[in-house]
PDB file of C-alpha atoms and ligand atoms in Angstrom:
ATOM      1  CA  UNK A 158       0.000   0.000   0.000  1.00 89.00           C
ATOM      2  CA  UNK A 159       1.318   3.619  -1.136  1.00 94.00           C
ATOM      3  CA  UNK A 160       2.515   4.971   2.214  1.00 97.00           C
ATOM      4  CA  UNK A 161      -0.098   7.901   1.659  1.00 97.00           C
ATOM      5  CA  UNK A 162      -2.826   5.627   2.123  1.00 97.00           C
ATOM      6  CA  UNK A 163      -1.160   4.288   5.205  1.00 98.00           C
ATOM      7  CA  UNK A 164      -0.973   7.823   6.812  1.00 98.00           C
ATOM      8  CA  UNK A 165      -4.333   7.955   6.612  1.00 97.00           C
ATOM      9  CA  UNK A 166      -4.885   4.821   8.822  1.00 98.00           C
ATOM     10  CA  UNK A 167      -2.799   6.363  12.165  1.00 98.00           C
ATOM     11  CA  UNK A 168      -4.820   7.119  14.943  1.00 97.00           C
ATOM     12  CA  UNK A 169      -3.737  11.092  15.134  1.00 95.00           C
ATOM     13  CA  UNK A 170      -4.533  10.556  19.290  1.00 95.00           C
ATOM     14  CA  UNK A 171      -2.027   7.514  19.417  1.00 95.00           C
ATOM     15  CA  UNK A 172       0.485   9.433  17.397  1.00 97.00           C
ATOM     16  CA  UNK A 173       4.061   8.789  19.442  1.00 98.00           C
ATOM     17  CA  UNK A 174       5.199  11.893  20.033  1.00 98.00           C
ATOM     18  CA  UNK A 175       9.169  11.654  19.696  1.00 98.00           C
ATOM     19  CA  UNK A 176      10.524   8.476  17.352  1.00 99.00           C
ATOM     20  CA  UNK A 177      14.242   8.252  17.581  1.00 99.00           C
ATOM     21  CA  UNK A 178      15.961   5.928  14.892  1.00 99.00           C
ATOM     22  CA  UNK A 179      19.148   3.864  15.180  1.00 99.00           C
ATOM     23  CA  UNK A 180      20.275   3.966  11.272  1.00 98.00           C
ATOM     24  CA  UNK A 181      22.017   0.900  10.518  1.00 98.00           C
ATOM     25  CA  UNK A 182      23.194  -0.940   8.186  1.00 98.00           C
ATOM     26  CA  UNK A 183      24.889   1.312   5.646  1.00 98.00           C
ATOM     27  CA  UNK A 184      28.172  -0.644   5.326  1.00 98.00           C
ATOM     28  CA  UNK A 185      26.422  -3.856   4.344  1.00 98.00           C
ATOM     29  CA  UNK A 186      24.910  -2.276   1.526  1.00 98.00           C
ATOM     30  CA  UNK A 187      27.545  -1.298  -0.007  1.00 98.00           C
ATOM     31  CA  UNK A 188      28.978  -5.340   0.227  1.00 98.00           C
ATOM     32  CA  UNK A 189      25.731  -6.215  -1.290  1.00 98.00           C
ATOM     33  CA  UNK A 190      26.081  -3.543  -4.204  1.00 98.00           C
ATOM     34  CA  UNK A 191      29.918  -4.715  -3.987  1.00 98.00           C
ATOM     35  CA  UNK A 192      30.656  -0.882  -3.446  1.00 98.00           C
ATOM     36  CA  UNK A 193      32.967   1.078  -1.186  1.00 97.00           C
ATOM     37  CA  UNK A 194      31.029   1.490   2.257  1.00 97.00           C
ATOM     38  CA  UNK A 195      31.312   5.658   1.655  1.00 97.00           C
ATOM     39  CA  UNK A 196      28.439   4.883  -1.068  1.00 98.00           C
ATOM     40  CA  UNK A 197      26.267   3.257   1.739  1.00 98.00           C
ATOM     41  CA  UNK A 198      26.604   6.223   3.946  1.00 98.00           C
ATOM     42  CA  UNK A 199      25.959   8.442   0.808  1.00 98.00           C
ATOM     43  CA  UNK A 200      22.739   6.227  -0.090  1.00 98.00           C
ATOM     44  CA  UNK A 201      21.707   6.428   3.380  1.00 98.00           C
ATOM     45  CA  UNK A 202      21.707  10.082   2.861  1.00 98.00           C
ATOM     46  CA  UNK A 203      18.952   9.562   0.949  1.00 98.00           C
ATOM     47  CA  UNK A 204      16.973   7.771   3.287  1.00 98.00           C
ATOM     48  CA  UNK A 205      17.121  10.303   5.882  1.00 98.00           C
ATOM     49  CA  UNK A 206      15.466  12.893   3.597  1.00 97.00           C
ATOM     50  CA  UNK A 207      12.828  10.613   2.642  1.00 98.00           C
ATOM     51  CA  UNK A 208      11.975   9.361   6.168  1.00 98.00           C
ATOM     52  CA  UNK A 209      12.504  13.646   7.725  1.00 98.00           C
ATOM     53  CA  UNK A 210      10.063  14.336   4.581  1.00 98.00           C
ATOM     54  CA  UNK A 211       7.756  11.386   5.495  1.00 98.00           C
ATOM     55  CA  UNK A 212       7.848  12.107   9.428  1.00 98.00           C
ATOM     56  CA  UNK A 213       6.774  16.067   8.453  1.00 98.00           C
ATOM     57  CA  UNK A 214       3.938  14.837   6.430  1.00 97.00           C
ATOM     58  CA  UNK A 215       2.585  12.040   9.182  1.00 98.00           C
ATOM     59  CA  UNK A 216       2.504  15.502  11.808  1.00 98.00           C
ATOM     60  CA  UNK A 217       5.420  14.065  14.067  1.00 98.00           C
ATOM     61  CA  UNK A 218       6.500  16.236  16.889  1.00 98.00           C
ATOM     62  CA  UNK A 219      10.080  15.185  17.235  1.00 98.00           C
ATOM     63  CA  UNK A 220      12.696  12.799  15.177  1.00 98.00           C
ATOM     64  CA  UNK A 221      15.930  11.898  16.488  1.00 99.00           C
ATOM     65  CA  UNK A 222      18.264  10.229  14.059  1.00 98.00           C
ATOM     66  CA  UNK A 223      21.750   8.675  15.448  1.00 98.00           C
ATOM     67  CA  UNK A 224      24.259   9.978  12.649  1.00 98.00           C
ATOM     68  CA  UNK A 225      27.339   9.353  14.522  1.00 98.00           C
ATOM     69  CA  UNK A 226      27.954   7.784  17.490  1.00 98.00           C
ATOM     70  CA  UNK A 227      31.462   8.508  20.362  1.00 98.00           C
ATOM     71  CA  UNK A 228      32.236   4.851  19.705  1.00 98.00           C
ATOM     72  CA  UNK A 229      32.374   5.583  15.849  1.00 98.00           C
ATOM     73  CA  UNK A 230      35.520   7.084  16.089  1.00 97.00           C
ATOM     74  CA  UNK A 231      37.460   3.319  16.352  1.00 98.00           C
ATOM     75  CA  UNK A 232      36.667   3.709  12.618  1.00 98.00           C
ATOM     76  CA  UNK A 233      38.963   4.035   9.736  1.00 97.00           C
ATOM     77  CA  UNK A 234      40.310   7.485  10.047  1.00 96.00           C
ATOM     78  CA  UNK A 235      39.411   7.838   6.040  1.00 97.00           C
ATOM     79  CA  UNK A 236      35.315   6.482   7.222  1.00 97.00           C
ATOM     80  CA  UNK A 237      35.618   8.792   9.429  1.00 96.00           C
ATOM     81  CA  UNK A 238      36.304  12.078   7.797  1.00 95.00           C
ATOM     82  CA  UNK A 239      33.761  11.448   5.021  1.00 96.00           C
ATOM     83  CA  UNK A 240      31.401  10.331   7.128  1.00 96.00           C
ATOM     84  CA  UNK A 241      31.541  13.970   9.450  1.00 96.00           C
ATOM     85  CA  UNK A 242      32.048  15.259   6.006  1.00 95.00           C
ATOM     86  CA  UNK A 243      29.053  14.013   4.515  1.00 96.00           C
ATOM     87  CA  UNK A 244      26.808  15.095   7.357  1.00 96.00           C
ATOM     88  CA  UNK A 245      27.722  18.480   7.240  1.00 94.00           C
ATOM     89  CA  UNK A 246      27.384  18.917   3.218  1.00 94.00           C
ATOM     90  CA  UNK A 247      24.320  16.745   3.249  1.00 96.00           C
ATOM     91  CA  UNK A 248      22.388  19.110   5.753  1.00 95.00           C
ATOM     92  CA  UNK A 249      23.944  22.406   4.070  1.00 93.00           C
ATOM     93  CA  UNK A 250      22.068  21.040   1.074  1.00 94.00           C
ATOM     94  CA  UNK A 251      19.326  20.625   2.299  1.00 95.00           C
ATOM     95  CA  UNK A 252      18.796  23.283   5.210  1.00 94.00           C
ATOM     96  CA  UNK A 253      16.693  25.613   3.312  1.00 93.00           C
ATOM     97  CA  UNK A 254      14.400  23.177   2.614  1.00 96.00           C
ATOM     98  CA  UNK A 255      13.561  21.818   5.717  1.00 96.00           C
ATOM     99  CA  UNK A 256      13.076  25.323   7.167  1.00 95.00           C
ATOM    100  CA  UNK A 257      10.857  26.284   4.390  1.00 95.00           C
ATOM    101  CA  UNK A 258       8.667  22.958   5.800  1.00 96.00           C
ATOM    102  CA  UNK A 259       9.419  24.487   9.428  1.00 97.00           C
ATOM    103  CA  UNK A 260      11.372  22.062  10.442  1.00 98.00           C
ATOM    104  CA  UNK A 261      13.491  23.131  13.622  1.00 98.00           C
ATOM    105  CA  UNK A 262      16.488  21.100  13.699  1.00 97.00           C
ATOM    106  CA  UNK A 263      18.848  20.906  16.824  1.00 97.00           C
ATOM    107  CA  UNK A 264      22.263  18.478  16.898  1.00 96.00           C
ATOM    108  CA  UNK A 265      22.712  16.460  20.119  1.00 97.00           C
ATOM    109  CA  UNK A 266      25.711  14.938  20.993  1.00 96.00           C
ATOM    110  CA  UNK A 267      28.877  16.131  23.058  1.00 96.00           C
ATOM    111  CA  UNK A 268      30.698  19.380  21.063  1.00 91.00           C
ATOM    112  CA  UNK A 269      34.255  17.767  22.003  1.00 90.00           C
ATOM    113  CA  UNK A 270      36.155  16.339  19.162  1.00 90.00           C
ATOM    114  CA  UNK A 271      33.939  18.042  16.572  1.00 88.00           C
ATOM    115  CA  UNK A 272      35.392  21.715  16.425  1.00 81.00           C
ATOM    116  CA  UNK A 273      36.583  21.173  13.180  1.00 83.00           C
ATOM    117  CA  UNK A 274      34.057  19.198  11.516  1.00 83.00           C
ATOM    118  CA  UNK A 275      31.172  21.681  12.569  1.00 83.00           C
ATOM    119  CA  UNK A 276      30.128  24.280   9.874  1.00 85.00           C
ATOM    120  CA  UNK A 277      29.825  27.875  11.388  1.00 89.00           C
ATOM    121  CA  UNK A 278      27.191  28.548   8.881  1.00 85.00           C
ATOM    122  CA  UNK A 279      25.450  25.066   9.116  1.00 89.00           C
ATOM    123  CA  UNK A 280      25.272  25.877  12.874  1.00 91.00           C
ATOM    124  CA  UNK A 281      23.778  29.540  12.429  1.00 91.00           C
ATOM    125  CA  UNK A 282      21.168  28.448  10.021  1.00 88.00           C
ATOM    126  CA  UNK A 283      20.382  25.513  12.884  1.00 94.00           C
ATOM    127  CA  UNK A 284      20.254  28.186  15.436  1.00 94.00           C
ATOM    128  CA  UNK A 285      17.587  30.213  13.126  1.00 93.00           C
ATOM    129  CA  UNK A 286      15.353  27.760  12.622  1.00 96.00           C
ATOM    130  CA  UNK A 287      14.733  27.218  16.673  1.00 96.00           C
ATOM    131  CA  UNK A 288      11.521  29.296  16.290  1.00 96.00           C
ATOM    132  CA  UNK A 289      10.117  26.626  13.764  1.00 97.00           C
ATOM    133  CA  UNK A 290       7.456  24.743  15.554  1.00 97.00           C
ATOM    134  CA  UNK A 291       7.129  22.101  12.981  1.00 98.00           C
ATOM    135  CA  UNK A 292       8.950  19.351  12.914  1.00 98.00           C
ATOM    136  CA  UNK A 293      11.628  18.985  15.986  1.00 98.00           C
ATOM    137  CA  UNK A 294      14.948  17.049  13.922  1.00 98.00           C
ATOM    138  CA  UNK A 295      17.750  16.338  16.506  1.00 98.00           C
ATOM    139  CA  UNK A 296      21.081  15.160  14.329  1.00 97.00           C
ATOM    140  CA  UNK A 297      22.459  12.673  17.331  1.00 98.00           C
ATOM    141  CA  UNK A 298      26.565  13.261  16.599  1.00 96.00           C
ATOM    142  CA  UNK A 299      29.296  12.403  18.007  1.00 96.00           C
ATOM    143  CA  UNK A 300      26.354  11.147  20.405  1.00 98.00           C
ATOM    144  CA  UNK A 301      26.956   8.649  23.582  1.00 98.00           C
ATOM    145  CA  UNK A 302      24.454   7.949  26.175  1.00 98.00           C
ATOM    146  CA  UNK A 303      27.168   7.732  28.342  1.00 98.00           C
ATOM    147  CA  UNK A 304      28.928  10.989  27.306  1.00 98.00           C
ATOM    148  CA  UNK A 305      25.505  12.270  28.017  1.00 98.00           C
ATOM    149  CA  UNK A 306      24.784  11.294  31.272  1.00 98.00           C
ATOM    150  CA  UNK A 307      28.707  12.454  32.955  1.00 98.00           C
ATOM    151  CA  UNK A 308      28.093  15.667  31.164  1.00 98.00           C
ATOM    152  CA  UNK A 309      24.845  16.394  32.740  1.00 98.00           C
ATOM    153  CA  UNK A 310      26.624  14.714  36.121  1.00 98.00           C
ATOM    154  CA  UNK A 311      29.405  17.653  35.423  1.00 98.00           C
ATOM    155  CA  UNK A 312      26.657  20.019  34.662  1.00 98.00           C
ATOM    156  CA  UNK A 313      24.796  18.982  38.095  1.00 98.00           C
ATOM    157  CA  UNK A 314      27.336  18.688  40.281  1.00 98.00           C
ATOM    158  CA  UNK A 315      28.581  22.356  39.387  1.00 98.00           C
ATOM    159  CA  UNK A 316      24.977  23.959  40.085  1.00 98.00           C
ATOM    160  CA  UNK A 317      24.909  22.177  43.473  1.00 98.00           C
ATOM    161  CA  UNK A 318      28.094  23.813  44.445  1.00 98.00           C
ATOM    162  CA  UNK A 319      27.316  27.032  42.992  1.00 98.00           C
ATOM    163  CA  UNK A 320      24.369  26.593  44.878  1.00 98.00           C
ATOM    164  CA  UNK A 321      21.907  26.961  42.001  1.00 98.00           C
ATOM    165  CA  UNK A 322      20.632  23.783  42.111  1.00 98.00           C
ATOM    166  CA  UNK A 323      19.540  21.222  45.799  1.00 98.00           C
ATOM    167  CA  UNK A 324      21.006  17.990  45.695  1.00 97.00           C
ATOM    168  CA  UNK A 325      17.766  16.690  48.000  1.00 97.00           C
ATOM    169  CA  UNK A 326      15.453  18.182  44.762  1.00 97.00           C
ATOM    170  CA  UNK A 327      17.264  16.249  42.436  1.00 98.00           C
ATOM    171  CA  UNK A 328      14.494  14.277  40.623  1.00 98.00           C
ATOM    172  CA  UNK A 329      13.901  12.230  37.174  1.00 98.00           C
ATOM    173  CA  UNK A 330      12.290  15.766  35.439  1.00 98.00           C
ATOM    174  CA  UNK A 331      15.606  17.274  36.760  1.00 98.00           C
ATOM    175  CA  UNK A 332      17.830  14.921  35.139  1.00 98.00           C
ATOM    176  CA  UNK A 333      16.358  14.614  32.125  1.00 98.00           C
ATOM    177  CA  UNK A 334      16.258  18.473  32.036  1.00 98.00           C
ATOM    178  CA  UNK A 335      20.525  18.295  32.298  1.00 98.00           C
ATOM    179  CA  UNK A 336      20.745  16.125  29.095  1.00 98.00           C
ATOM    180  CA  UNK A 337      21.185  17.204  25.853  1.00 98.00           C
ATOM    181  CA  UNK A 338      17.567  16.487  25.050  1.00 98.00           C
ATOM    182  CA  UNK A 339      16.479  18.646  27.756  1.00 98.00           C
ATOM    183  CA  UNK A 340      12.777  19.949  27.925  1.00 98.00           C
ATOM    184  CA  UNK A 341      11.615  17.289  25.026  1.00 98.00           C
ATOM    185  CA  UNK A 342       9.743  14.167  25.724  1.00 98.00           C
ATOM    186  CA  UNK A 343      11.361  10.863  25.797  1.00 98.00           C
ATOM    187  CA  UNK A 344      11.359   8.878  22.721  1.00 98.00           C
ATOM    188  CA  UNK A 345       8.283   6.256  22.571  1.00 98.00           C
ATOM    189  CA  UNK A 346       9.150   4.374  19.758  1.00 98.00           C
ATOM    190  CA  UNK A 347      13.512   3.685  18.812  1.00 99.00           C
ATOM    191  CA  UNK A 348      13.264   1.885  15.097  1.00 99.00           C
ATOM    192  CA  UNK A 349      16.852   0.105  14.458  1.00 99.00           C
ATOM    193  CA  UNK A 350      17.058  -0.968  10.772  1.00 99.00           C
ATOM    194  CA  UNK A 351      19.694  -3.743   9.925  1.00 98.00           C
ATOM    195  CA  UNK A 352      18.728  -6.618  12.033  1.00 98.00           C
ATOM    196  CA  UNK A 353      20.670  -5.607  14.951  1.00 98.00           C
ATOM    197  CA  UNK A 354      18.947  -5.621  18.467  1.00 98.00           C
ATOM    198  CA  UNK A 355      20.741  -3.436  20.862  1.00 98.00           C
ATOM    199  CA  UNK A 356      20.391  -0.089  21.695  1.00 98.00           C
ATOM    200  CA  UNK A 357      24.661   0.789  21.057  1.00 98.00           C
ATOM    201  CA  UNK A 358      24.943   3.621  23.688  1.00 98.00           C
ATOM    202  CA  UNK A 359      21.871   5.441  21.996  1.00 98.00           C
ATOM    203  CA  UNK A 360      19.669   7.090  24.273  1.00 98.00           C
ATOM    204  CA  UNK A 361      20.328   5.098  27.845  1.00 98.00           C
ATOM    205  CA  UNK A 362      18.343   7.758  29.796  1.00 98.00           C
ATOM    206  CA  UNK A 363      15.390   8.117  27.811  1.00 98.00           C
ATOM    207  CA  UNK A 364      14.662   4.885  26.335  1.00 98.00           C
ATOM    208  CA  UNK A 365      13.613   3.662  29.883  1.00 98.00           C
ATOM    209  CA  UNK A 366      10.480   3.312  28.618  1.00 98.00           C
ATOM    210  CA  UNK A 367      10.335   3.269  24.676  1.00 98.00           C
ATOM    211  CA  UNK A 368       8.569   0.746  22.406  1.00 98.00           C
ATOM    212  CA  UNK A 369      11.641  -0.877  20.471  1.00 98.00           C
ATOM    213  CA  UNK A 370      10.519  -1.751  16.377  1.00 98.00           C
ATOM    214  CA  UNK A 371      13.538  -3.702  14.578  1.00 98.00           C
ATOM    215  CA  UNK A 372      13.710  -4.448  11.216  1.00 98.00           C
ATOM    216  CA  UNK A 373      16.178  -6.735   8.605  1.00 98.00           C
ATOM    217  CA  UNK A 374      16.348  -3.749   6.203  1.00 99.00           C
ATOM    218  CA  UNK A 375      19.113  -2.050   5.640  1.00 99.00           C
ATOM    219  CA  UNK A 376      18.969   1.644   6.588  1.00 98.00           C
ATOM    220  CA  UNK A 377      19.346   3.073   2.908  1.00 98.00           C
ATOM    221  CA  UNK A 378      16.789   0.615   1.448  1.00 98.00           C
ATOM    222  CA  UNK A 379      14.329   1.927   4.367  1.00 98.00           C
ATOM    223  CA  UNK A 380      10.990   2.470   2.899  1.00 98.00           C
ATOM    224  CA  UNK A 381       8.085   5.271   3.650  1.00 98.00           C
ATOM    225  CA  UNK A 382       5.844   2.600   4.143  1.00 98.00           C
ATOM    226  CA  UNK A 383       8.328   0.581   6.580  1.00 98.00           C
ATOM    227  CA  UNK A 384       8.471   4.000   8.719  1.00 98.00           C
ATOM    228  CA  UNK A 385       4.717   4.601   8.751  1.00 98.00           C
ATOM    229  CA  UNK A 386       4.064   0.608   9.456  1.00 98.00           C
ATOM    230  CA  UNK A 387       6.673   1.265  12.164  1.00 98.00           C
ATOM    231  CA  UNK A 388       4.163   3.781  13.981  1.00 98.00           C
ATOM    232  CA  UNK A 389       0.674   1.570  12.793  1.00 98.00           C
ATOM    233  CA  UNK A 390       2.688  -1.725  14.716  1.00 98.00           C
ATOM    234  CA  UNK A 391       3.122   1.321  17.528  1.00 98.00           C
ATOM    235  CA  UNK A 392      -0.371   1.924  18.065  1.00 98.00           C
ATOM    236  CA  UNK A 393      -0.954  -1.893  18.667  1.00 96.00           C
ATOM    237  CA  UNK A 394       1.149  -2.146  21.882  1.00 97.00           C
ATOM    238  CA  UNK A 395      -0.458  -1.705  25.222  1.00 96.00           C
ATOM    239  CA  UNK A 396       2.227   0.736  27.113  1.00 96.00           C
ATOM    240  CA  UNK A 397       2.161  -0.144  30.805  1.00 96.00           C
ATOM    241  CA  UNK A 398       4.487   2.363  32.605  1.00 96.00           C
ATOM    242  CA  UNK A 399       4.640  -0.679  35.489  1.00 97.00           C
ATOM    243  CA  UNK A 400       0.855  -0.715  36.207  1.00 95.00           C
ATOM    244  CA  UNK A 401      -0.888  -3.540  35.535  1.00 85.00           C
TER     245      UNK A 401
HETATM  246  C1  IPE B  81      25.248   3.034   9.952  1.00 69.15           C
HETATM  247  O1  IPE B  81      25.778   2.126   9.064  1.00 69.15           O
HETATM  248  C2  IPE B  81      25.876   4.390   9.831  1.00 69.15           C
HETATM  249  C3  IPE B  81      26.762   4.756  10.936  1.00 69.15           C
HETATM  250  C4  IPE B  81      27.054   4.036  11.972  1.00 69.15           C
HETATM  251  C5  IPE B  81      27.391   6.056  10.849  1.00 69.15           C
HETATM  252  P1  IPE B  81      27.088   1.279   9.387  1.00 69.15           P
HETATM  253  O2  IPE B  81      28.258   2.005   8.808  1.00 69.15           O
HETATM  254  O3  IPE B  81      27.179   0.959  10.811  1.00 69.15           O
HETATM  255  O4  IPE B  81      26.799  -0.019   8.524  1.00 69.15           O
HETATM  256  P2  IPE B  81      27.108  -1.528   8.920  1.00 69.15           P
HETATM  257  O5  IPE B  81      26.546  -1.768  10.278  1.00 69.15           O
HETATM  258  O6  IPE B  81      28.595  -1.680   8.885  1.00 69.15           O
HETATM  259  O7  IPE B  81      26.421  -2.323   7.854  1.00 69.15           O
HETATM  260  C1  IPE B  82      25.104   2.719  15.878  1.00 69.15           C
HETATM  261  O1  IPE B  82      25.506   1.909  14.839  1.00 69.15           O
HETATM  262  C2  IPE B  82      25.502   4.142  15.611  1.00 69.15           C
HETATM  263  C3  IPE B  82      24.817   4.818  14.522  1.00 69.15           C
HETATM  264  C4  IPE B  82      23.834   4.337  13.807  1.00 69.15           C
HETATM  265  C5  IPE B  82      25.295   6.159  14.244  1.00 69.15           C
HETATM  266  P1  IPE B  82      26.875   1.073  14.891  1.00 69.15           P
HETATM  267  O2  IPE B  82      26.933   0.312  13.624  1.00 69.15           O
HETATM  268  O3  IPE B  82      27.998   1.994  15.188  1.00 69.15           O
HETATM  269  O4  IPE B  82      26.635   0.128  16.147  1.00 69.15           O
HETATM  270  P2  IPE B  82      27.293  -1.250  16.568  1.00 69.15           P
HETATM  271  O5  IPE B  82      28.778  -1.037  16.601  1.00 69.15           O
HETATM  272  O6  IPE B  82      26.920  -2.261  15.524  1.00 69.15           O
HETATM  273  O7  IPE B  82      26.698  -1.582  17.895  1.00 69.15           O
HETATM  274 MG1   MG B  83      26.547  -0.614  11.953  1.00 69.15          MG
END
């Protein structure tokens, strides 16, 4: 079914809120296509704009798409630079675009390591699209869970001796509020393309309580459809927060 027609079947009240996606699977599609693994990342490029476009048109709040993850640097140095590379071209390609559709796009991840790789202008543009209340697209790069949590512990543990902050009011609202996803809701449904099952330091904090949807395809063959069926299999689940 055209994934038009299965827009039209999602319950707009069951709608998730915040999907965050795990986009694997790039370097095995270029084996399969017997092709450098650079071409998988640059297919995958492709993907992302369809699923970004396809996410704006289903009315999603927020999208959080892991680009590039703190463990990704064990990479070839060569993978490496054209895959920071790549980002950075892709989005000043298309950054008009997706503020023309409102979009209001944000990167997450720790600023360490990237000086270099960041585009002033890329970052500029970001910044003045923040009053776009469309679409909500966090880039996750040079993203860790991990890096996340000791930089809010940093963060934290600062504002309790500057005294801005009570250790005895810390809270689960308060932590979240330190990470670099601060203020948005947690993700309800994490979709990992590629067949692998594990969350690979993606979102440890905030996937306490997400819906998980896996799939076998590979993240540039990923579909419209396959996203929308993502949220349809979504609306199935029964979401029990630990009641009964
Ligand atoms: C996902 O594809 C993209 C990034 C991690 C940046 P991979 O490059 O991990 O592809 P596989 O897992 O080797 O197939
Ligand atoms: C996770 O994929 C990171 C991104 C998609 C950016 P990896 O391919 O790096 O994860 P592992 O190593 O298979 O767990
Ligand atoms: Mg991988």
């Amino acid at each position: 079914m055209d994934y038009k027609q299965l827009i039209k079947q999602i319950d707009k009240k069951q709608m998730p809120k915040h999907i965050a996606i795990i986009m694997d699977g790039n370097g095995r599609w270029a084996d399969e296509h017997n092709t450098k693994r650079v071409n998988g990342h640059k297919e995958g490029v492709k993907a992302v704009r369809r699923i970004v476009e396809t996410a704006v048109e289903a009315g999603l709040e927020y999208l959080t798409v892991y680009a590039f993850s703190t463990e990704n640097w064990r990479r070839s140095k060569q993978e490496v630079n054209y895959l920071l590379k790549l980002i950075m071209d892709s989005l000043i390609k298309e950054i008009d675009d997706l503020k023309a559709n409102n979009v209001n796009i944000k990167f997450i991840g720790s600023k360490e390591e990237l000086e270099k790789s960041y585009n002033k202008k890329v970052l500029s543009t970001c910044r003045s699209s923040w009053d776009n209340d469309g679409l909500h697209l966090n880039i996750a790069m040079n993203y860790g869970g991990r890096r996340e949590l000791i930089d809010a512990f940093k963060k934290m543990s600062d504002d309790i001796i500057s005294g801005k902050i009570k250790k005895e009011r810390i809270n689960d609202e308060m932590v979240s509020n330190y990470l670099y996803t601060a203020y948005m809701p947690d993700p309800d449904l994490i979709i990992r393309t590629s067949g692998e099952e594990r969350l690979s330091n993606f979102l440890v904090w905030q996937s306490a309580y997400s819906e998980f949807w896996f799939t076998k395809t590979l993240w540039p063959d990923f579909s419209r459809e396959e996203f929308i069926q993502a949220i349809l299999d979504f609306q199935d689940r029964k979401r029990r927060f630990g009641s009964r």
